[in-house]
Amino acid sequence: MSNGLIGEVAGAKGPLVAYFSMEIGLDPAMPTYAGGLGVLAGDTIRSAADLKIPMVAVTLLHRRGHFYQRLDEQGWQREEPVAWPINDFCNPVSQRVTVDVEGRTVHVGAWQYRVRGELGGEVPVYLLDTDLPENQPWDRTLTDMLYGGDESYRLCQEIVLGFGGYRMLRALGYGHLRRLHMNEGHAALLVLALLEEKLASRSHEQGVPVDLIDAVREQCVFTTHTPVPAGHDQFSHDRAHRALGDRRWAWLKAYGPDHSLNMTHLALRGSRFVNGVAMKHGDVSNSLFPGYPIHSITNGVHAVTWAVPAFQSLYDRHLPDWRRDHLSLRYAIKISTQEIWGAHSTAKRTFVEYVNRETNAGFDRDVLTIGFARRAAAYKRGTLIFHDIERLARIAEQVGPVQIVFGGKAHPCDQDGKNIIHRIHEFRDALRGKVRVAYLANYDMTLAKLLCAGVDVWLNTPLPPMEASGTSGMKAAVNGVPSLSVLDGWWVEGHVEDVTGWSIGDRIESCIEPSGDIDACHAAALYDKLERKVLPCYYQDRERFIEIMRHAIALNGGFFNTQRMMAQYLHNAYRLVGEYLRRE
Ligand SMILES: *Cc1c(COP(=O)(O)O)cnc(C)c1O
């Protein structure tokens, strides 16, 4: 790694925005992400590179990844650390910084990964690494496992990300950063790192002057991703005080009277602009955190990353600008239904062959295929479609055959999530001979792309209001696959009944207590839609089904992409539009 290169990118024309995220899906072969949050971070950076937004990003290296998932015949998950060849993807940088963790000095190095955009733009990403010989053995493991270990481990990782990340950018020479974007609360200690830097330039030792806090707020942007209080990182007074030390614990007081360290509160207090990740999630967050104006910027997906080859070449033929202008997917309304069906049939054939090779499930290309894949978390209700398996089997027999494919990992400590995977395997066996069911192991970006494009209908059954946005339905839309979903997250905005897909239930429900009743109610609504609309349309009115596919591309692919999303961040969150254009 030549320092000349870094000097060049970090000079006067260097990045204005630094993006901090605990996970980033940079390359399907790098296990530096766990799920939707990391994939979104990767898509954000890919679009920033396409648009030549002057951005630099920071995350942790995750030497042992999140985990590799193996499933036994009963569907019990076993986790294995992931081994990956870091050198194949990243270059080490020579700079070193230190952070204080629990009173020890931890040395931090970094690796650089470069994301290249469609028109030659580039976003450098720095992956922090504490596996250095000068560190004590436990500290060497701090950047090993994404969401591994206990609470202490997590807090130490967040210190490395917030303090270590900021100091590393400084050491690398990034001197013109105007905006710091925290993707979820994991990065909130960045607020204290900024405050520390500003304090160092003053002689005050007593207390924190208000104008410094304001100066920190002016620079920071925070995106929250979780609509439930339990989803936000929180550390006890003792643990946080021990990890941060007296001085930094005292600075926290400048931001409010918390008795524990709540990462979301810290990020909220330290940011000028805060947003949720869909319209409804912004509203829900406003009621969760009264006193903070929370905006909405709805998530998207990077269209070129998520379109499979058959759809890429279809768009290349009909929408020649689509790679640098995702919004032109809107003009997919002019593509013939025959060609859309042709591209879909190619994607489906590839996928069905994959399912049969991996699972021996005997999937049939002519059968309506429903896909459901995402993290196996209880609120996603992966077993909802099996609420009444007799009714499901009857529908398949009387209206038209159905096959269902699943994928998704449970967090290693989430026993409820693991039970969901196991129960899906039980339902698979119970439905044998009636409805084919397959569960694909080790769901990752590569499998997500194959799956979202290779099924006919994308199913989503979260318990409202838990789905902040959801992005897998957007990946499906970019490949012409309509959604059948509860009205939560992005689907509140993307759903037009019988035009872009179908809703489960007719109302936008705001806050529901989990109960058997609501599951029964949503399951009945799901069966009704399958029986009366989805299956008859697929088997008896194929032309209309393909028109729905076309609208999924034009209306939803054309809007729910990260290019539109980044334009909104640029205008509303970063407010750098003029400056950014003058530099071009
Ligand atoms: C897109 C994606 C997700 C997010 O799925 P949601 O349905 O939005 O929760 C999770 N995991 C992987 C591997 C993905 O590619």
Coordinates of C-alpha atoms and ligand atoms in Angstrom, one line a residue:
M1 CA 0.0 0.0 0.0
S2 CA 1.7 3.2 -1.1
N3 CA 1.2 6.2 1.1
G4 CA 1.1 8.3 -2.0
L5 CA -2.3 6.8 -2.9
I6 CA -3.8 7.5 0.5
G7 CA -2.3 11.1 0.5
E8 CA -4.0 11.6 -2.8
V9 CA -7.5 10.4 -1.9
A10 CA -7.3 12.1 1.5
G11 CA -6.2 15.5 0.1
A12 CA -8.3 18.6 -0.5
K13 CA -10.5 16.7 -2.9
G14 CA -10.8 13.9 -0.4
P15 CA -14.0 12.5 1.1
L16 CA -16.5 14.8 2.9
V17 CA -18.6 12.0 4.4
A18 CA -17.4 9.1 6.6
Y19 CA -19.8 6.2 7.0
F20 CA -19.5 4.0 10.1
S21 CA -21.1 0.6 10.3
M22 CA -20.5 -2.5 12.4
E23 CA -21.2 -4.7 9.4
I24 CA -20.8 -4.1 5.6
G25 CA -21.7 -6.6 2.9
L26 CA -18.8 -5.7 0.5
D27 CA -18.4 -9.0 -1.4
P28 CA -20.4 -12.2 -1.1
A29 CA -17.2 -14.0 -0.4
M30 CA -16.2 -11.7 2.6
P31 CA -18.2 -12.7 5.7
T32 CA -18.2 -9.2 7.1
Y33 CA -22.0 -8.9 7.4
A34 CA -24.8 -10.8 9.1
G35 CA -28.0 -9.7 7.4
G36 CA -30.1 -6.9 6.1
L37 CA -28.1 -4.1 8.0
G38 CA -24.8 -5.1 6.4
V39 CA -26.2 -5.6 3.0
L40 CA -27.8 -2.2 3.1
A41 CA -24.4 -0.7 4.2
G42 CA -22.8 -2.4 1.2
D43 CA -25.5 -1.2 -1.2
T44 CA -25.2 2.3 0.2
I45 CA -21.5 2.4 -0.5
R46 CA -21.9 0.9 -4.0
S47 CA -24.3 3.6 -4.9
A48 CA -22.1 6.3 -3.3
A49 CA -19.3 5.1 -5.6
D50 CA -21.6 5.1 -8.6
L51 CA -22.6 8.7 -7.9
K52 CA -19.1 9.7 -7.0
I53 CA -20.2 10.9 -3.6
P54 CA -16.9 11.7 -1.8
M55 CA -17.3 9.1 0.9
V56 CA -15.0 6.9 3.0
A57 CA -16.3 4.0 5.2
V58 CA -15.2 2.2 8.4
T59 CA -16.1 -1.2 9.8
L60 CA -14.4 -4.1 11.6
L61 CA -12.5 -6.9 9.8
H62 CA -14.4 -9.8 11.3
R63 CA -11.6 -12.3 10.7
R64 CA -13.8 -15.2 11.7
G65 CA -16.9 -13.8 10.1
H66 CA -20.4 -14.0 11.5
F67 CA -20.7 -17.8 11.1
Y68 CA -21.1 -20.6 8.6
Q69 CA -24.4 -22.4 9.0
R70 CA -24.8 -26.2 8.8
L71 CA -28.2 -27.8 9.2
D72 CA -28.8 -31.4 10.2
E73 CA -31.7 -33.5 8.9
Q74 CA -34.0 -32.2 11.6
G75 CA -33.1 -28.6 10.9
W76 CA -30.9 -28.0 13.9
Q77 CA -28.4 -25.3 13.2
R78 CA -24.7 -25.7 14.0
E79 CA -22.3 -22.7 13.7
E80 CA -18.8 -22.8 12.5
P81 CA -16.3 -19.9 12.3
V82 CA -15.7 -18.8 8.7
A83 CA -12.2 -18.9 7.3
W84 CA -11.6 -16.4 4.6
P85 CA -8.5 -15.2 2.7
I86 CA -8.2 -11.5 3.7
N87 CA -5.3 -10.9 1.4
D88 CA -7.4 -11.9 -1.6
F89 CA -9.7 -8.9 -1.1
C90 CA -7.9 -6.2 1.0
N91 CA -4.6 -4.5 1.4
P92 CA -3.1 -3.7 4.8
V93 CA -2.3 -0.1 5.6
S94 CA 0.8 0.8 7.6
Q95 CA -0.9 3.3 10.0
R96 CA -1.6 2.3 13.6
V97 CA -3.7 3.9 16.2
T98 CA -4.6 3.0 19.8
V99 CA -7.7 3.0 21.9
D100 CA -8.2 2.7 25.6
V101 CA -10.3 -0.3 26.5
E102 CA -11.0 -1.2 30.2
G103 CA -7.8 0.7 31.1
R104 CA -5.6 -1.2 28.6
T105 CA -4.1 0.3 25.5
V106 CA -5.3 -1.6 22.4
H107 CA -3.4 -1.2 19.1
V108 CA -5.6 -1.0 16.0
G109 CA -4.5 -1.6 12.4
A110 CA -6.6 -1.6 9.2
W111 CA -7.1 -3.1 5.8
Q112 CA -8.3 -1.2 2.8
Y113 CA -11.0 -2.5 0.4
R114 CA -12.0 -0.4 -2.6
V115 CA -15.5 -0.2 -3.9
R116 CA -15.5 0.9 -7.5
G117 CA -18.5 2.6 -9.1
E118 CA -20.1 2.4 -12.5
L119 CA -18.4 5.6 -13.8
G120 CA -15.0 5.2 -12.1
G121 CA -15.9 6.7 -8.7
E122 CA -14.4 4.9 -5.7
V123 CA -15.2 4.6 -2.0
P124 CA -12.3 3.3 0.2
V125 CA -13.5 1.1 3.1
Y126 CA -11.2 0.5 6.1
L127 CA -11.7 -2.7 8.1
L128 CA -10.2 -2.3 11.6
D129 CA -8.0 -5.1 12.9
T130 CA -6.7 -5.7 16.5
D131 CA -5.0 -9.0 15.7
L132 CA -1.6 -7.4 16.2
P133 CA 1.4 -8.9 18.1
E134 CA 1.6 -5.9 20.4
N135 CA -1.9 -6.6 21.9
Q136 CA -2.8 -9.0 24.7
P137 CA -4.3 -12.3 23.6
W138 CA -8.0 -11.3 24.4
D139 CA -7.6 -7.9 22.7
R140 CA -6.3 -9.7 19.6
T141 CA -9.7 -11.3 19.2
L142 CA -11.8 -8.1 19.4
T143 CA -12.2 -7.8 15.6
D144 CA -12.8 -11.6 15.1
M145 CA -16.5 -12.2 15.3
L146 CA -19.4 -10.2 14.2
Y147 CA -22.1 -10.2 16.9
G148 CA -20.1 -13.0 18.7
G149 CA -19.1 -13.1 22.4
D150 CA -20.8 -11.4 25.3
E151 CA -21.8 -7.9 26.2
S152 CA -18.3 -6.9 27.2
Y153 CA -17.0 -8.1 23.9
R154 CA -19.6 -6.1 22.1
L155 CA -18.9 -2.9 24.0
C156 CA -15.1 -3.3 23.3
Q157 CA -15.9 -3.8 19.6
E158 CA -18.0 -0.6 19.7
I159 CA -15.1 1.3 21.3
V160 CA -12.8 0.0 18.5
L161 CA -15.3 1.1 15.9
G162 CA -16.2 4.5 17.3
F163 CA -12.8 5.7 18.7
G164 CA -10.5 3.4 16.7
G165 CA -12.3 4.1 13.4
Y166 CA -12.2 7.9 13.8
R167 CA -8.6 8.0 14.9
M168 CA -7.7 5.7 12.0
L169 CA -9.3 8.1 9.5
R170 CA -7.3 10.9 11.0
A171 CA -4.1 8.9 10.9
L172 CA -4.8 8.1 7.2
G173 CA -5.0 11.8 6.5
Y174 CA -8.7 12.3 6.0
G175 CA -8.8 15.9 7.1
H176 CA -11.9 17.3 5.3
L177 CA -14.6 15.2 6.8
R178 CA -17.8 17.3 7.0
R179 CA -20.3 14.6 7.9
L180 CA -20.1 11.5 10.0
H181 CA -22.8 9.0 9.4
M182 CA -23.6 6.4 12.0
N183 CA -25.4 3.4 10.6
E184 CA -27.3 2.1 13.6
G185 CA -26.3 2.7 17.2
H186 CA -23.2 0.4 17.2
A187 CA -21.2 3.3 16.0
A188 CA -22.5 5.9 18.5
L189 CA -19.2 6.2 20.5
L190 CA -18.0 8.2 17.5
V191 CA -19.8 11.1 19.1
L192 CA -17.4 10.9 22.1
A193 CA -14.4 10.5 19.8
L194 CA -15.4 13.7 18.0
L195 CA -16.0 15.5 21.4
E196 CA -12.6 14.3 22.6
E197 CA -10.9 15.8 19.5
K198 CA -12.6 19.1 20.0
L199 CA -11.8 19.2 23.7
A200 CA -8.1 18.5 23.0
S201 CA -7.9 21.7 21.0
R202 CA -9.1 23.7 24.0
S203 CA -7.6 24.2 27.4
H204 CA -10.8 23.6 29.4
E205 CA -10.5 20.8 31.8
Q206 CA -13.7 21.5 33.7
G207 CA -16.8 20.2 32.0
V208 CA -17.7 20.3 28.4
P209 CA -18.6 23.6 26.7
V210 CA -22.0 23.7 25.0
D211 CA -20.6 25.0 21.7
L212 CA -18.4 21.9 21.4
I213 CA -21.5 19.6 21.7
D214 CA -23.2 21.7 19.1
A215 CA -20.2 21.4 16.8
V216 CA -20.3 17.6 17.1
R217 CA -24.0 17.5 16.5
E218 CA -23.6 19.7 13.4
Q219 CA -21.4 17.0 11.8
C220 CA -23.3 13.8 12.7
V221 CA -26.1 11.9 11.0
F222 CA -27.7 8.9 12.5
T223 CA -29.8 6.2 10.9
T224 CA -31.8 4.0 13.3
H225 CA -32.9 0.6 12.1
T226 CA -34.8 -1.0 15.0
P227 CA -38.4 -0.2 15.9
V228 CA -38.3 -2.0 19.3
P229 CA -36.6 -0.7 22.4
A230 CA -35.0 -4.2 23.1
G231 CA -33.3 -4.0 19.8
H232 CA -31.1 -1.1 20.9
D233 CA -27.7 -1.8 22.5
Q234 CA -27.5 -0.8 26.1
F235 CA -24.8 -1.3 28.7
S236 CA -25.0 -1.1 32.5
H237 CA -23.4 1.9 34.3
D238 CA -20.7 -0.3 35.8
R239 CA -19.7 -2.1 32.6
A240 CA -19.7 1.1 30.5
H241 CA -17.8 3.1 33.2
R242 CA -15.2 0.3 33.4
A243 CA -14.8 0.0 29.7
L244 CA -14.6 3.7 28.9
G245 CA -12.8 5.0 32.0
D246 CA -13.5 8.1 34.2
R247 CA -12.9 10.8 31.7
R248 CA -15.0 9.5 28.9
W249 CA -17.7 8.5 31.3
A250 CA -17.8 12.1 32.5
W251 CA -18.2 13.4 28.9
L252 CA -21.2 11.2 28.5
K253 CA -22.9 13.3 31.2
A254 CA -22.7 16.2 28.8
Y255 CA -25.1 14.4 26.5
G256 CA -27.8 13.7 29.2
P257 CA -28.6 12.1 32.4
D258 CA -28.5 8.4 31.4
H259 CA -27.6 6.0 34.2
S260 CA -26.6 3.3 31.7
L261 CA -25.0 3.7 28.3
N262 CA -27.8 3.5 25.7
M263 CA -26.2 3.7 22.2
T264 CA -29.3 4.9 20.5
H265 CA -29.8 7.8 23.0
L266 CA -26.1 8.8 22.6
A267 CA -26.5 8.8 18.8
L268 CA -29.8 10.7 18.9
R269 CA -28.3 13.4 21.2
G270 CA -25.1 13.7 19.2
S271 CA -26.7 14.0 15.7
R272 CA -28.2 17.0 13.8
F273 CA -30.1 14.7 11.4
V274 CA -31.8 11.4 12.4
N275 CA -33.8 9.1 10.2
G276 CA -35.7 5.9 10.2
V277 CA -35.5 3.5 7.2
A278 CA -39.1 3.7 5.8
M279 CA -41.9 6.2 6.2
K280 CA -43.7 4.1 8.8
H281 CA -40.5 3.4 10.7
G282 CA -39.8 7.1 11.0
D283 CA -43.2 7.6 12.5
V284 CA -42.8 4.7 14.9
S285 CA -39.4 6.0 15.9
N286 CA -40.8 9.4 16.6
S287 CA -43.2 7.9 19.2
L288 CA -40.4 5.8 20.6
F289 CA -38.1 8.8 21.1
P290 CA -40.2 11.8 21.7
G291 CA -38.3 15.1 21.6
Y292 CA -36.1 14.1 18.7
P293 CA -37.4 14.9 15.2
I294 CA -36.9 11.7 13.3
H295 CA -37.1 11.8 9.5
S296 CA -37.7 9.0 7.1
I297 CA -35.4 7.9 4.2
T298 CA -36.7 4.7 2.9
N299 CA -34.1 2.0 2.2
G300 CA -33.3 0.7 -1.3
V301 CA -31.1 -1.9 -3.0
H302 CA -28.3 -1.5 -5.4
A303 CA -30.1 -2.6 -8.6
V304 CA -27.0 -3.8 -10.6
T305 CA -25.8 -5.9 -7.6
W306 CA -29.1 -7.6 -7.2
A307 CA -30.4 -8.1 -10.8
V308 CA -29.5 -11.6 -12.0
P309 CA -27.8 -12.0 -15.4
A310 CA -31.0 -12.7 -17.3
F311 CA -32.6 -9.4 -16.0
Q312 CA -29.3 -7.5 -16.4
S313 CA -29.2 -8.3 -20.1
L314 CA -33.0 -7.6 -20.5
Y315 CA -32.4 -4.1 -19.0
D316 CA -29.2 -3.6 -21.1
R317 CA -31.3 -4.2 -24.2
H318 CA -34.3 -2.0 -23.3
L319 CA -33.1 0.5 -20.7
P320 CA -29.5 1.2 -21.8
D321 CA -28.9 3.8 -19.0
W322 CA -30.1 1.7 -16.1
R323 CA -26.7 0.8 -14.7
R324 CA -25.8 4.4 -14.0
D325 CA -29.4 5.6 -13.6
H326 CA -31.4 3.0 -11.6
L327 CA -34.5 5.3 -11.7
S328 CA -34.8 4.4 -15.4
L329 CA -36.1 1.0 -14.3
R330 CA -39.4 3.0 -14.3
Y331 CA -39.4 2.6 -18.1
A332 CA -39.7 -1.2 -17.8
I333 CA -43.4 -0.6 -18.6
K334 CA -42.4 -0.8 -22.2
I335 CA -40.8 -4.2 -22.0
S336 CA -43.0 -7.0 -23.5
T337 CA -44.5 -9.6 -21.2
Q338 CA -42.9 -12.3 -23.3
E339 CA -39.5 -11.0 -22.6
I340 CA -40.1 -10.6 -18.9
W341 CA -41.4 -14.1 -18.7
G342 CA -38.3 -15.3 -20.6
A343 CA -35.9 -13.7 -18.2
H344 CA -37.8 -15.0 -15.2
S345 CA -37.9 -18.5 -16.6
T346 CA -34.2 -18.5 -17.0
A347 CA -33.7 -17.3 -13.4
K348 CA -36.2 -19.9 -12.1
R349 CA -34.6 -22.8 -14.0
T350 CA -31.2 -21.9 -12.5
F351 CA -32.7 -21.7 -9.0
V352 CA -34.8 -24.9 -9.2
E353 CA -31.8 -26.8 -10.3
Y354 CA -29.9 -25.4 -7.3
V355 CA -32.6 -26.4 -4.9
N356 CA -32.8 -29.9 -6.2
R357 CA -29.1 -30.4 -6.2
E358 CA -28.7 -29.1 -2.6
T359 CA -31.8 -30.6 -1.0
N360 CA -33.2 -33.3 -3.3
A361 CA -36.6 -31.7 -2.8
G362 CA -37.8 -32.5 -6.3
F363 CA -38.9 -29.0 -7.1
D364 CA -40.8 -28.5 -10.4
R365 CA -40.3 -25.5 -12.6
D366 CA -43.9 -25.3 -13.6
V367 CA -45.2 -25.1 -10.0
L368 CA -45.8 -21.7 -8.3
T369 CA -42.9 -21.2 -6.0
I370 CA -43.0 -19.1 -2.9
G371 CA -39.8 -17.8 -1.3
F372 CA -39.1 -16.8 2.3
A373 CA -35.6 -16.1 3.4
R374 CA -34.2 -13.7 6.0
R375 CA -32.7 -13.9 9.5
A376 CA -34.7 -16.5 11.5
A377 CA -36.0 -14.1 14.2
A378 CA -39.3 -14.7 16.0
Y379 CA -40.9 -11.5 14.8
K380 CA -40.4 -12.5 11.1
R381 CA -42.8 -15.4 11.7
G382 CA -41.3 -17.9 9.3
T383 CA -43.8 -20.6 10.2
L384 CA -46.9 -18.4 9.7
I385 CA -47.7 -20.0 6.3
F386 CA -47.9 -23.4 8.2
H387 CA -50.4 -22.1 10.7
D388 CA -53.1 -24.4 9.3
I389 CA -51.3 -27.0 7.1
E390 CA -54.6 -28.8 6.2
R391 CA -55.9 -25.6 4.7
L392 CA -52.6 -25.1 2.9
A393 CA -52.6 -28.6 1.5
R394 CA -56.3 -28.2 0.4
I395 CA -55.6 -25.0 -1.4
A396 CA -52.7 -26.7 -3.2
E397 CA -54.9 -29.6 -4.2
Q398 CA -57.9 -27.6 -5.3
V399 CA -56.6 -24.4 -6.7
G400 CA -53.1 -25.2 -7.9
P401 CA -49.8 -26.7 -6.7
V402 CA -47.4 -24.8 -4.6
Q403 CA -43.8 -25.3 -3.5
I404 CA -42.1 -23.2 -0.8
V405 CA -38.4 -22.5 -0.3
F406 CA -36.8 -21.1 2.9
G407 CA -33.4 -19.8 4.0
G408 CA -32.0 -17.9 6.9
K409 CA -29.6 -18.1 9.9
A410 CA -30.6 -17.8 13.5
H411 CA -28.3 -15.8 15.8
P412 CA -26.2 -18.3 17.7
C413 CA -27.8 -17.3 21.0
D414 CA -31.3 -17.1 19.7
Q415 CA -33.0 -20.3 20.7
D416 CA -36.4 -19.1 19.4
G417 CA -34.9 -18.5 16.0
K418 CA -33.3 -22.0 16.0
N419 CA -36.6 -23.6 16.9
I420 CA -38.2 -21.8 13.9
I421 CA -35.8 -23.5 11.5
H422 CA -36.3 -26.8 13.2
R423 CA -40.1 -26.5 13.0
I424 CA -40.0 -25.6 9.3
H425 CA -38.3 -28.9 8.8
E426 CA -41.1 -30.6 10.7
F427 CA -43.7 -29.0 8.6
R428 CA -41.7 -30.0 5.5
D429 CA -42.0 -33.6 6.6
A430 CA -45.7 -33.3 7.5
L431 CA -46.6 -31.9 4.1
R432 CA -44.7 -34.5 2.1
G433 CA -46.6 -35.6 -1.0
K434 CA -48.8 -32.4 -0.7
V435 CA -46.7 -29.3 -0.8
R436 CA -42.9 -29.5 -1.4
V437 CA -40.9 -27.5 1.1
A438 CA -37.1 -27.0 1.0
Y439 CA -34.8 -25.2 3.5
L440 CA -31.5 -24.0 2.0
A441 CA -28.5 -23.8 4.4
N442 CA -26.1 -20.9 4.9
Y443 CA -28.2 -18.0 3.5
D444 CA -25.8 -15.3 2.3
M445 CA -25.7 -12.7 -0.4
T446 CA -25.1 -15.2 -3.2
L447 CA -28.0 -17.3 -2.2
A448 CA -30.2 -14.3 -1.5
K449 CA -29.7 -13.2 -5.1
L450 CA -30.5 -16.6 -6.6
L451 CA -33.5 -17.0 -4.3
C452 CA -35.1 -13.6 -4.6
A453 CA -35.0 -13.9 -8.4
G454 CA -35.8 -17.6 -8.8
V455 CA -39.2 -17.8 -7.1
D456 CA -42.5 -16.5 -8.3
V457 CA -43.8 -14.8 -5.2
W458 CA -41.8 -13.3 -2.3
L459 CA -43.5 -13.8 1.1
N460 CA -43.0 -11.6 4.1
T461 CA -44.9 -12.0 7.3
P462 CA -43.4 -9.8 10.1
L463 CA -45.4 -8.9 13.2
P464 CA -46.1 -5.1 12.9
P465 CA -44.4 -2.7 13.7
M466 CA -41.3 -4.8 13.9
E467 CA -40.1 -4.7 10.3
A468 CA -38.3 -1.3 10.1
S469 CA -38.0 -1.6 6.3
G470 CA -37.0 -5.0 4.9
T471 CA -35.0 -5.1 1.7
S472 CA -35.3 -8.6 0.4
G473 CA -38.7 -7.8 -1.3
M474 CA -36.9 -4.9 -3.1
K475 CA -34.3 -7.4 -4.4
A476 CA -37.2 -9.6 -5.6
A477 CA -38.8 -6.5 -7.3
V478 CA -35.7 -5.7 -9.3
N479 CA -36.0 -9.2 -10.7
G480 CA -39.7 -8.9 -11.5
V481 CA -40.8 -10.9 -8.5
P482 CA -43.9 -9.5 -6.7
S483 CA -44.4 -9.5 -2.9
L484 CA -47.2 -11.0 -0.8
S485 CA -46.6 -9.3 2.5
V486 CA -48.0 -7.9 5.7
L487 CA -48.4 -4.1 5.5
D488 CA -45.3 -3.2 7.4
G489 CA -41.9 -1.6 6.6
W490 CA -41.3 -0.7 3.0
W491 CA -44.4 -2.5 1.8
V492 CA -46.7 0.2 3.2
E493 CA -45.2 2.4 0.4
G494 CA -44.5 -0.3 -2.3
H495 CA -47.9 -2.1 -2.2
V496 CA -50.5 -1.4 -4.8
E497 CA -53.0 -4.3 -4.7
D498 CA -53.0 -6.5 -7.8
V499 CA -50.6 -4.1 -9.4
T500 CA -47.2 -4.6 -7.6
G501 CA -48.3 -7.6 -5.5
W502 CA -50.7 -8.4 -2.7
S503 CA -51.1 -7.5 1.0
I504 CA -51.7 -9.8 3.8
G505 CA -54.5 -8.1 5.7
D506 CA -56.1 -4.9 4.6
R507 CA -54.9 -2.4 7.2
I508 CA -51.7 -0.8 8.2
E509 CA -51.4 -2.0 11.8
S510 CA -49.3 0.1 14.0
C511 CA -48.6 -1.8 17.2
I512 CA -49.7 -5.3 17.9
E513 CA -49.1 -7.5 20.9
P514 CA -47.8 -10.9 19.8
S515 CA -50.7 -13.4 20.4
G516 CA -52.2 -16.5 18.9
D517 CA -55.1 -14.4 17.6
I518 CA -53.0 -12.1 15.4
D519 CA -51.1 -15.1 14.0
A520 CA -54.4 -16.9 13.1
C521 CA -55.8 -13.7 11.6
H522 CA -52.8 -13.0 9.4
A523 CA -52.5 -16.7 8.4
A524 CA -56.2 -16.7 7.3
A525 CA -55.6 -13.5 5.3
L526 CA -52.5 -15.1 3.7
Y527 CA -54.5 -18.3 2.7
D528 CA -57.3 -16.1 1.4
K529 CA -55.0 -14.2 -0.9
L530 CA -53.3 -17.4 -2.1
E531 CA -56.6 -19.1 -2.8
R532 CA -58.5 -16.2 -4.4
K533 CA -55.8 -14.1 -6.1
V534 CA -52.3 -15.4 -6.3
L535 CA -52.8 -19.0 -7.5
P536 CA -55.8 -18.2 -9.9
C537 CA -53.8 -15.4 -11.4
Y538 CA -50.7 -17.5 -11.8
Y539 CA -52.4 -20.6 -13.3
Q540 CA -55.3 -19.1 -15.2
D541 CA -54.4 -15.6 -16.1
R542 CA -50.6 -15.7 -16.8
E543 CA -50.6 -12.5 -18.8
R544 CA -52.0 -10.5 -15.9
F545 CA -49.5 -12.2 -13.6
I546 CA -46.6 -11.0 -15.8
E547 CA -48.1 -7.5 -15.9
I548 CA -47.8 -7.5 -12.1
M549 CA -44.2 -8.6 -12.5
R550 CA -43.6 -5.7 -14.8
H551 CA -45.1 -3.2 -12.3
A552 CA -42.9 -4.7 -9.6
I553 CA -39.9 -3.7 -11.7
A554 CA -41.2 -0.3 -12.9
L555 CA -42.9 1.0 -9.8
N556 CA -40.9 -0.7 -7.0
G557 CA -37.5 -1.4 -8.7
G558 CA -37.6 2.2 -10.0
F559 CA -38.0 3.7 -6.6
F560 CA -36.7 1.3 -3.9
N561 CA -33.0 1.4 -5.0
T562 CA -30.0 2.9 -3.2
Q563 CA -29.5 5.5 -5.9
R564 CA -32.7 7.3 -5.0
M565 CA -31.9 6.6 -1.4
M566 CA -28.4 8.2 -1.6
A567 CA -29.9 11.3 -3.4
Q568 CA -32.2 11.7 -0.4
Y569 CA -29.3 11.3 2.1
L570 CA -27.3 13.9 0.1
H571 CA -30.2 16.4 0.0
N572 CA -31.7 15.9 3.4
A573 CA -29.1 14.4 5.7
Y574 CA -25.7 15.4 4.4
R575 CA -26.9 18.7 2.8
L576 CA -23.8 18.8 0.7
V577 CA -25.4 19.0 -2.7
G578 CA -23.9 22.3 -3.8
E579 CA -20.5 21.6 -2.4
Y580 CA -20.4 18.2 -3.9
L581 CA -21.3 19.4 -7.3
R582 CA -18.8 22.3 -7.3
R583 CA -16.0 19.7 -6.7
E584 CA -16.9 17.8 -9.9
Ligands
LIG1 C1 -31.2 -8.8 1.8 C2 -30.7 -9.8 2.8 C3 -31.3 -9.8 4.1 C4 -32.4 -8.9 4.5 O1 -33.7 -9.5 4.3 P1 -35.0 -8.9 4.9 O2 -36.1 -9.7 4.3 O3 -35.0 -7.5 4.5 O4 -34.9 -9.0 6.4 C5 -30.8 -10.7 5.0 N1 -29.7 -11.5 4.7 C6 -29.2 -11.5 3.5 C7 -28.0 -12.4 3.3 C8 -29.6 -10.6 2.5 O5 -29.0 -10.6 1.3

